[in-house]
PDB file of C-alpha atoms in Angstrom:
ATOM      1  CA  MET A   1      17.202 -23.446   1.277  1.00  0.00           C
ATOM      2  CA  ILE A   2      16.270 -19.881   2.060  1.00  0.00           C
ATOM      3  CA  ASN A   3      18.751 -17.975   4.177  1.00  0.00           C
ATOM      4  CA  LEU A   4      17.034 -16.491   7.236  1.00  0.00           C
ATOM      5  CA  THR A   5      19.041 -13.250   7.082  1.00  0.00           C
ATOM      6  CA  THR A   6      17.817 -12.447   3.578  1.00  0.00           C
ATOM      7  CA  PHE A   7      14.160 -12.034   2.856  1.00  0.00           C
ATOM      8  CA  LEU A   8      13.157 -10.887  -0.609  1.00  0.00           C
ATOM      9  CA  PHE A   9      16.831 -10.227  -1.352  1.00  0.00           C
ATOM     10  CA  ILE A  10      17.125  -7.699   1.483  1.00  0.00           C
ATOM     11  CA  SER A  11      19.539  -8.381   4.302  1.00  0.00           C
ATOM     12  CA  GLY A  12      19.060  -7.455   7.945  1.00  0.00           C
ATOM     13  CA  GLY A  13      21.400  -4.478   7.666  1.00  0.00           C
ATOM     14  CA  GLU A  14      19.492  -3.075   4.711  1.00  0.00           C
ATOM     15  CA  ILE A  15      16.184  -3.437   6.545  1.00  0.00           C
ATOM     16  CA  PHE A  16      17.660  -1.621   9.541  1.00  0.00           C
ATOM     17  CA  PHE A  17      18.928   1.163   7.260  1.00  0.00           C
ATOM     18  CA  ILE A  18      15.514   1.541   5.598  1.00  0.00           C
ATOM     19  CA  LEU A  19      13.790   1.699   9.000  1.00  0.00           C
ATOM     20  CA  LEU A  20      16.314   4.304  10.167  1.00  0.00           C
ATOM     21  CA  ILE A  21      15.587   6.473   7.101  1.00  0.00           C
ATOM     22  CA  VAL A  22      11.814   6.091   7.649  1.00  0.00           C
ATOM     23  CA  VAL A  23      12.154   7.205  11.271  1.00  0.00           C
ATOM     24  CA  MET A  24      14.316  10.167  10.233  1.00  0.00           C
ATOM     25  CA  VAL A  25      11.945  11.285   7.485  1.00  0.00           C
ATOM     26  CA  PHE A  26       8.576  10.789   9.190  1.00  0.00           C
ATOM     27  CA  GLY A  27       9.503  10.908  12.851  1.00  0.00           C
ATOM     28  CA  ALA A  28       8.792   8.290  15.471  1.00  0.00           C
ATOM     29  CA  LYS A  29       5.437   9.844  16.393  1.00  0.00           C
ATOM     30  CA  ASN A  30       4.015   9.592  12.855  1.00  0.00           C
ATOM     31  CA  ILE A  31       4.963   5.982  12.091  1.00  0.00           C
ATOM     32  CA  PRO A  32       1.996   4.405  13.957  1.00  0.00           C
ATOM     33  CA  GLU A  33      -0.386   6.769  12.161  1.00  0.00           C
ATOM     34  CA  ILE A  34       1.131   5.858   8.792  1.00  0.00           C
ATOM     35  CA  ALA A  35       0.895   2.136   9.586  1.00  0.00           C
ATOM     36  CA  ARG A  36      -2.712   2.570  10.741  1.00  0.00           C
ATOM     37  CA  GLY A  37      -3.569   4.393   7.513  1.00  0.00           C
ATOM     38  CA  LEU A  38      -1.944   1.675   5.415  1.00  0.00           C
ATOM     39  CA  GLY A  39      -3.864  -0.974   7.351  1.00  0.00           C
ATOM     40  CA  LYS A  40      -7.170   0.832   6.831  1.00  0.00           C
ATOM     41  CA  GLY A  41      -6.419   1.231   3.137  1.00  0.00           C
ATOM     42  CA  MET A  42      -5.623  -2.457   2.757  1.00  0.00           C
ATOM     43  CA  ARG A  43      -8.802  -3.375   4.631  1.00  0.00           C
ATOM     44  CA  THR A  44     -10.877  -1.106   2.390  1.00  0.00           C
ATOM     45  CA  LEU A  45      -9.331  -2.682  -0.693  1.00  0.00           C
ATOM     46  CA  LYS A  46     -10.043  -6.183   0.629  1.00  0.00           C
ATOM     47  CA  ASP A  47     -13.659  -5.275   1.422  1.00  0.00           C
ATOM     48  CA  ALA A  48     -14.145  -3.762  -2.041  1.00  0.00           C
ATOM     49  CA  THR A  49     -12.698  -6.883  -3.650  1.00  0.00           C
ATOM     50  CA  ASN A  50     -15.025  -9.115  -1.632  1.00  0.00           C
ATOM     51  CA  ASP A  51     -18.012  -6.942  -2.575  1.00  0.00           C
ATOM     52  CA  ILE A  52     -17.136  -7.220  -6.255  1.00  0.00           C
ATOM     53  CA  LYS A  53     -16.752 -10.997  -5.956  1.00  0.00           C
ATOM     54  CA  THR A  54     -20.129 -11.402  -4.276  1.00  0.00           C
ATOM     55  CA  GLU A  55     -21.824  -9.182  -6.866  1.00  0.00           C
ATOM     56  CA  ILE A  56     -20.329 -11.210  -9.713  1.00  0.00           C
ATOM     57  CA  THR A  57     -21.360 -14.474  -8.051  1.00  0.00           C
ATOM     58  CA  LYS A  58     -24.909 -13.241  -7.427  1.00  0.00           C
ATOM     59  CA  SER A  59     -25.203 -11.995 -10.982  1.00  0.00           C
ATOM     60  CA  ALA A  60     -23.956 -15.297 -12.357  1.00  0.00           C
ATOM     61  CA  GLU A  61     -26.428 -17.249 -10.216  1.00  0.00           C
ATOM     62  CA  ARG A  62     -29.320 -14.990 -11.287  1.00  0.00           C
ATOM     63  CA  ASN A  63     -28.452 -15.580 -14.935  1.00  0.00           C
ATOM     64  CA  GLY A  64     -28.170 -19.347 -14.472  1.00  0.00           C
ATOM     65  CA  LEU A  65     -24.419 -19.623 -15.008  1.00  0.00           C
ATOM     66  CA  ASP A  66     -22.476 -22.478 -13.442  1.00  0.00           C
ATOM     67  CA  THR A  67     -20.473 -21.154 -10.504  1.00  0.00           C
ATOM     68  CA  SER A  68     -19.060 -24.511  -9.370  1.00  0.00           C
ATOM     69  CA  ILE A  69     -15.740 -23.677 -11.029  1.00  0.00           C
ATOM     70  CA  THR A  70     -15.129 -20.993  -8.418  1.00  0.00           C
ATOM     71  CA  GLN A  71     -15.442 -23.601  -5.688  1.00  0.00           C
ATOM     72  CA  ASP A  72     -12.882 -25.786  -7.468  1.00  0.00           C
ATOM     73  CA  VAL A  73     -10.513 -22.852  -7.823  1.00  0.00           C
ATOM     74  CA  ASN A  74     -10.948 -21.936  -4.154  1.00  0.00           C
ATOM     75  CA  GLU A  75     -10.180 -25.517  -3.120  1.00  0.00           C
ATOM     76  CA  GLU A  76      -6.996 -25.524  -5.219  1.00  0.00           C
ATOM     77  CA  LEU A  77      -5.960 -22.167  -3.764  1.00  0.00           C
ATOM     78  CA  LYS A  78      -6.500 -23.521  -0.270  1.00  0.00           C
ATOM     79  CA  LYS A  79      -4.294 -26.511  -1.065  1.00  0.00           C
ATOM     80  CA  VAL A  80      -1.547 -24.229  -2.362  1.00  0.00           C
ATOM     81  CA  LYS A  81      -1.828 -22.019   0.743  1.00  0.00           C
ATOM     82  CA  ASP A  82      -1.569 -25.052   3.009  1.00  0.00           C
ATOM     83  CA  ASP A  83       1.470 -26.342   1.108  1.00  0.00           C
ATOM     84  CA  LEU A  84       3.086 -22.929   1.334  1.00  0.00           C
ATOM     85  CA  GLU A  85       2.374 -22.736   5.067  1.00  0.00           C
ATOM     86  CA  ASP A  86       3.934 -26.181   5.515  1.00  0.00           C
ATOM     87  CA  PHE A  87       7.029 -25.065   3.605  1.00  0.00           C
ATOM     88  CA  THR A  88       7.460 -21.671   5.258  1.00  0.00           C
ATOM     89  CA  GLY A  89       6.712 -23.081   8.704  1.00  0.00           C
ATOM     90  CA  SER A  90      10.111 -24.760   8.744  1.00  0.00           C
ATOM     91  CA  VAL A  91      11.822 -21.572   7.541  1.00  0.00           C
ATOM     92  CA  ARG A  92      10.254 -19.128   9.964  1.00  0.00           C
ATOM     93  CA  ARG A  93      12.128 -18.198  13.077  1.00  0.00           C
ATOM     94  CA  LYS A  94      10.934 -19.993  16.175  1.00  0.00           C
ATOM     95  CA  LEU A  95      10.094 -17.626  19.049  1.00  0.00           C
TER      96      LEU A  95
END
């Protein structure tokens, strides 16, 4: 099984050390601004990806292409996500 103290091959001490370096380099006041900027950037990327997907789907429907395969792929992805949630649910720390 997965050891709770190591996540992505990084132990708790290493995470603490990385956070300490981040605080020293950027300062405690700037960390929320950096996190906010990263969040906005990720949201922008997600929105752009969704826009591209909808444009491709609309274009395919206008040209008479079969888009049912995307529904099948989405269903399979949902199954994998659910299985992963079931697996990681037992590994996550209970609060």
